[in-house]
Amino acid sequence: MKQRGSSRLLANIALIVFCLLYLFPIYLILTNSFKSRSEMYENMMALPGKLSMKYYGSALGKINFGVSIKNSLILTIVSIAILVVLCSMTAWMFVRSKNRLSGILFGILVATMLIPFQTIMMPLMQEMNWIGTNCGIKMTDTIPGLIFMYIGFGAGMGVFLYHGFISSIPVSLEEAAIIDGCSTWGVFWKIVFPMLKPTTMTVVILDVIWIWNDYLLPSLTLKAKANRTIPISTAKFFGQYTISWNEAMAALVVTIIPVAIFYLVCQKYIIKGVAAGAVKG
């Protein structure tokens, strides 16, 4: 018993140490967002001498916070809403259409999750520019065009998670609804989709964290200042020759707060959704 108690104590100490190491960068960002530049250079790890919101005000002004957060919210909300609807319906059709074609298409869609974005980003930009030139549909430097790209990149994971959960839903429930006069559309929205709540929350949480914090894809597609998202605007503090560290830290704190609150509110659904979806699949 003593040996087991000692092992548990050591495990708890190790867990605390790892948590502190993980949270240390957040501590640095938060404390230095209140410091002047001279105070930062004197001791980056010390607490600020006084709490001043001065650098938050200047940072919000420089990143054009109102426009940037509006763009990020539109991009995130619209992309995720479309992904949830399309991925859930696609996965349902793949599960219920038990034929070789649906199996092949599902395999291809899931395989796209294994392709690194860096290997296709240049062909992607060439294709988007070609569409704009030849079809008259502007895909680059627009929020709708970026939403279209996020839907494409997020479809594989979304379909994969929904597919696993839907496979565990008895077909008899849907057959009973059809016998009672429910249409195919009604079966999905009234019977199947409400049962997908754990997986839906998992997809929403993972995609919010991904899309809200993504820098690479928006940096390739968005050029106009009016279209910049929060990560793109924040990156402007890190110039080639000078870095306004205190304002940059303040901007990073503002960027983190919305998604951190969302994650804390919804985190209980992650384990439940992944366990009910991917594991059962």
CSV table of C-alpha atoms in Angstrom, one decimal, residues 89-275:
chain,number,residue,atom,x,y,z
A,89,MET,CA,-25.5,13.9,-44.4
A,90,THR,CA,-22.6,12.5,-46.4
A,91,ALA,CA,-21.6,10.1,-43.6
A,92,TRP,CA,-25.2,9.0,-43.2
A,93,MET,CA,-25.5,8.2,-46.9
A,94,PHE,CA,-22.1,6.3,-46.9
A,95,VAL,CA,-23.3,4.2,-44.0
A,96,ARG,CA,-26.7,3.4,-45.3
A,97,SER,CA,-25.7,2.9,-48.9
A,98,LYS,CA,-23.8,-0.3,-48.5
A,99,ASN,CA,-22.2,-0.7,-51.9
A,100,ARG,CA,-18.7,-0.7,-53.2
A,101,LEU,CA,-18.8,2.8,-54.6
A,102,SER,CA,-19.8,4.4,-51.3
A,103,GLY,CA,-16.9,2.4,-49.6
A,104,ILE,CA,-14.4,3.7,-52.2
A,105,LEU,CA,-15.6,7.3,-51.9
A,106,PHE,CA,-15.4,7.1,-48.1
A,107,GLY,CA,-11.9,5.7,-48.3
A,108,ILE,CA,-10.8,8.5,-50.7
A,109,LEU,CA,-12.3,11.2,-48.5
A,110,VAL,CA,-10.7,9.8,-45.3
A,111,ALA,CA,-7.4,9.5,-47.1
A,112,THR,CA,-7.3,13.2,-47.7
A,113,MET,CA,-6.7,13.6,-44.0
A,114,LEU,CA,-3.2,12.2,-44.5
A,115,ILE,CA,-2.1,14.7,-47.1
A,116,PRO,CA,0.0,17.5,-45.6
A,117,PHE,CA,-1.3,20.9,-46.6
A,118,GLN,CA,2.2,22.2,-47.5
A,119,THR,CA,2.4,19.7,-50.4
A,120,ILE,CA,-0.8,21.1,-52.1
A,121,MET,CA,-0.8,24.8,-51.1
A,122,MET,CA,0.8,26.0,-54.3
A,123,PRO,CA,-1.3,23.9,-56.7
A,124,LEU,CA,-4.4,25.0,-54.6
A,125,MET,CA,-3.6,28.7,-55.2
A,126,GLN,CA,-3.0,28.1,-58.9
A,127,GLU,CA,-6.4,26.3,-59.1
A,128,MET,CA,-8.2,29.1,-57.2
A,129,ASN,CA,-6.6,31.7,-59.5
A,130,TRP,CA,-7.6,29.7,-62.5
A,131,ILE,CA,-11.2,29.6,-61.3
A,132,GLY,CA,-11.2,33.3,-60.8
A,133,THR,CA,-9.7,34.0,-64.2
A,134,ASN,CA,-11.7,31.6,-66.3
A,135,CYS,CA,-15.0,31.2,-64.5
A,136,GLY,CA,-15.4,34.8,-63.1
A,137,ILE,CA,-15.7,33.5,-59.5
A,138,LYS,CA,-13.1,35.2,-57.3
A,139,MET,CA,-11.8,32.6,-54.9
A,140,THR,CA,-8.7,34.4,-53.5
A,141,ASP,CA,-8.8,37.4,-51.3
A,142,THR,CA,-12.4,36.8,-50.4
A,143,ILE,CA,-14.0,35.4,-47.2
A,144,PRO,CA,-16.5,33.2,-49.2
A,145,GLY,CA,-13.6,31.7,-51.2
A,146,LEU,CA,-11.7,30.9,-48.0
A,147,ILE,CA,-14.9,29.3,-46.5
A,148,PHE,CA,-15.0,27.1,-49.6
A,149,MET,CA,-11.5,25.9,-49.0
A,150,TYR,CA,-12.0,25.2,-45.3
A,151,ILE,CA,-15.1,23.1,-46.2
A,152,GLY,CA,-12.9,21.0,-48.5
A,153,PHE,CA,-10.1,20.6,-46.0
A,154,GLY,CA,-12.4,19.8,-43.1
A,155,ALA,CA,-14.7,17.4,-44.8
A,156,GLY,CA,-12.5,14.3,-44.4
A,157,MET,CA,-12.3,14.5,-40.6
A,158,GLY,CA,-16.0,15.4,-40.2
A,159,VAL,CA,-17.2,12.6,-42.3
A,160,PHE,CA,-14.9,10.1,-40.5
A,161,LEU,CA,-16.2,11.1,-37.1
A,162,TYR,CA,-19.9,11.1,-38.1
A,163,HIS,CA,-19.4,7.8,-40.0
A,164,GLY,CA,-18.3,5.9,-36.9
A,165,PHE,CA,-21.2,7.2,-34.7
A,166,ILE,CA,-23.9,6.6,-37.4
A,167,SER,CA,-22.7,3.0,-37.8
A,168,SER,CA,-23.8,2.4,-34.2
A,169,ILE,CA,-27.4,3.7,-34.8
A,170,PRO,CA,-29.9,0.8,-35.4
A,171,VAL,CA,-31.5,0.9,-38.9
A,172,SER,CA,-34.7,-0.3,-37.3
A,173,LEU,CA,-35.2,3.3,-35.9
A,174,GLU,CA,-35.2,4.7,-39.3
A,175,GLU,CA,-37.4,1.9,-40.8
A,176,ALA,CA,-40.0,2.5,-38.0
A,177,ALA,CA,-40.1,6.3,-38.9
A,178,ILE,CA,-40.5,5.5,-42.6
A,179,ILE,CA,-43.4,3.1,-41.8
A,180,ASP,CA,-45.0,5.9,-39.7
A,181,GLY,CA,-44.9,8.1,-42.9
A,182,CYS,CA,-41.7,10.0,-42.4
A,183,SER,CA,-39.8,11.1,-45.5
A,184,THR,CA,-36.1,10.4,-46.0
A,185,TRP,CA,-35.4,14.1,-45.3
A,186,GLY,CA,-37.5,13.8,-42.1
A,187,VAL,CA,-35.8,10.6,-41.0
A,188,PHE,CA,-32.4,12.3,-41.1
A,189,TRP,CA,-33.3,15.6,-39.4
A,190,LYS,CA,-35.9,14.2,-36.9
A,191,ILE,CA,-34.4,10.9,-36.0
A,192,VAL,CA,-30.7,10.7,-37.0
A,193,PHE,CA,-29.3,14.2,-36.6
A,194,PRO,CA,-30.5,14.8,-33.0
A,195,MET,CA,-28.7,11.5,-32.0
A,196,LEU,CA,-25.5,12.9,-33.4
A,197,LYS,CA,-25.1,15.7,-30.8
A,198,PRO,CA,-21.9,14.3,-29.1
A,199,THR,CA,-20.1,13.9,-32.5
A,200,THR,CA,-21.5,17.3,-33.7
A,201,MET,CA,-20.0,19.0,-30.7
A,202,THR,CA,-16.7,17.3,-31.2
A,203,VAL,CA,-16.6,18.4,-34.9
A,204,VAL,CA,-17.6,22.0,-33.9
A,205,ILE,CA,-14.9,22.2,-31.1
A,206,LEU,CA,-12.1,20.8,-33.2
A,207,ASP,CA,-13.0,23.0,-36.2
A,208,VAL,CA,-13.4,26.1,-34.1
A,209,ILE,CA,-9.9,25.7,-32.7
A,210,TRP,CA,-8.5,24.9,-36.2
A,211,ILE,CA,-10.2,27.7,-38.2
A,212,TRP,CA,-10.0,30.4,-35.6
A,213,ASN,CA,-6.3,30.0,-35.0
A,214,ASP,CA,-5.2,29.1,-38.6
A,215,TYR,CA,-2.6,31.4,-40.1
A,216,LEU,CA,-1.2,29.6,-43.1
A,217,LEU,CA,-4.2,29.3,-45.4
A,218,PRO,CA,-5.6,32.9,-44.8
A,219,SER,CA,-2.0,34.3,-45.3
A,220,LEU,CA,-2.0,32.7,-48.7
A,221,THR,CA,-5.4,33.8,-49.8
A,222,LEU,CA,-6.2,37.1,-48.0
A,223,LYS,CA,-4.4,40.2,-49.1
A,224,ALA,CA,-6.7,43.2,-48.6
A,225,LYS,CA,-6.7,44.8,-45.1
A,226,ALA,CA,-10.5,44.6,-45.0
A,227,ASN,CA,-10.4,40.8,-45.2
A,228,ARG,CA,-7.8,40.1,-42.6
A,229,THR,CA,-8.6,37.6,-39.8
A,230,ILE,CA,-7.4,37.9,-36.2
A,231,PRO,CA,-4.2,35.7,-36.7
A,232,ILE,CA,-3.3,37.6,-39.9
A,233,SER,CA,-3.7,41.0,-38.1
A,234,THR,CA,-1.8,39.8,-35.0
A,235,ALA,CA,1.2,38.7,-37.2
A,236,LYS,CA,1.7,42.3,-38.4
A,237,PHE,CA,3.3,43.1,-35.0
A,238,PHE,CA,6.2,40.8,-35.8
A,239,GLY,CA,8.1,42.8,-38.4
A,240,GLN,CA,11.3,42.0,-40.2
A,241,TYR,CA,13.4,44.5,-38.2
A,242,THR,CA,11.3,45.5,-35.2
A,243,ILE,CA,8.8,43.7,-32.9
A,244,SER,CA,6.5,45.5,-30.6
A,245,TRP,CA,6.5,42.7,-28.0
A,246,ASN,CA,4.1,44.2,-25.4
A,247,GLU,CA,1.5,45.1,-28.0
A,248,ALA,CA,2.0,41.7,-29.7
A,249,MET,CA,1.4,39.9,-26.4
A,250,ALA,CA,-1.7,42.0,-25.7
A,251,ALA,CA,-3.1,41.1,-29.2
A,252,LEU,CA,-2.3,37.4,-28.6
A,253,VAL,CA,-4.2,37.4,-25.3
A,254,VAL,CA,-7.2,39.0,-27.1
A,255,THR,CA,-7.0,36.3,-29.8
A,256,ILE,CA,-6.8,33.5,-27.4
A,257,ILE,CA,-9.7,34.6,-25.1
A,258,PRO,CA,-12.7,33.8,-27.3
A,259,VAL,CA,-11.6,30.3,-28.3
A,260,ALA,CA,-10.4,29.5,-24.8
A,261,ILE,CA,-13.8,30.4,-23.4
A,262,PHE,CA,-15.6,28.3,-26.0
A,263,TYR,CA,-13.3,25.3,-25.4
A,264,LEU,CA,-13.8,25.5,-21.6
A,265,VAL,CA,-17.6,25.6,-22.0
A,266,CYS,CA,-17.7,22.7,-24.5
A,267,GLN,CA,-14.7,20.5,-23.5
A,268,LYS,CA,-16.9,17.8,-21.8
A,269,TYR,CA,-18.2,16.8,-25.3
A,270,ILE,CA,-14.8,16.1,-26.8
A,271,ILE,CA,-14.0,12.8,-25.1
A,272,LYS,CA,-17.7,11.7,-25.3
A,273,GLY,CA,-17.9,12.5,-29.0
A,274,VAL,CA,-14.6,10.9,-30.0
A,275,ALA,CA,-15.3,7.8,-27.9
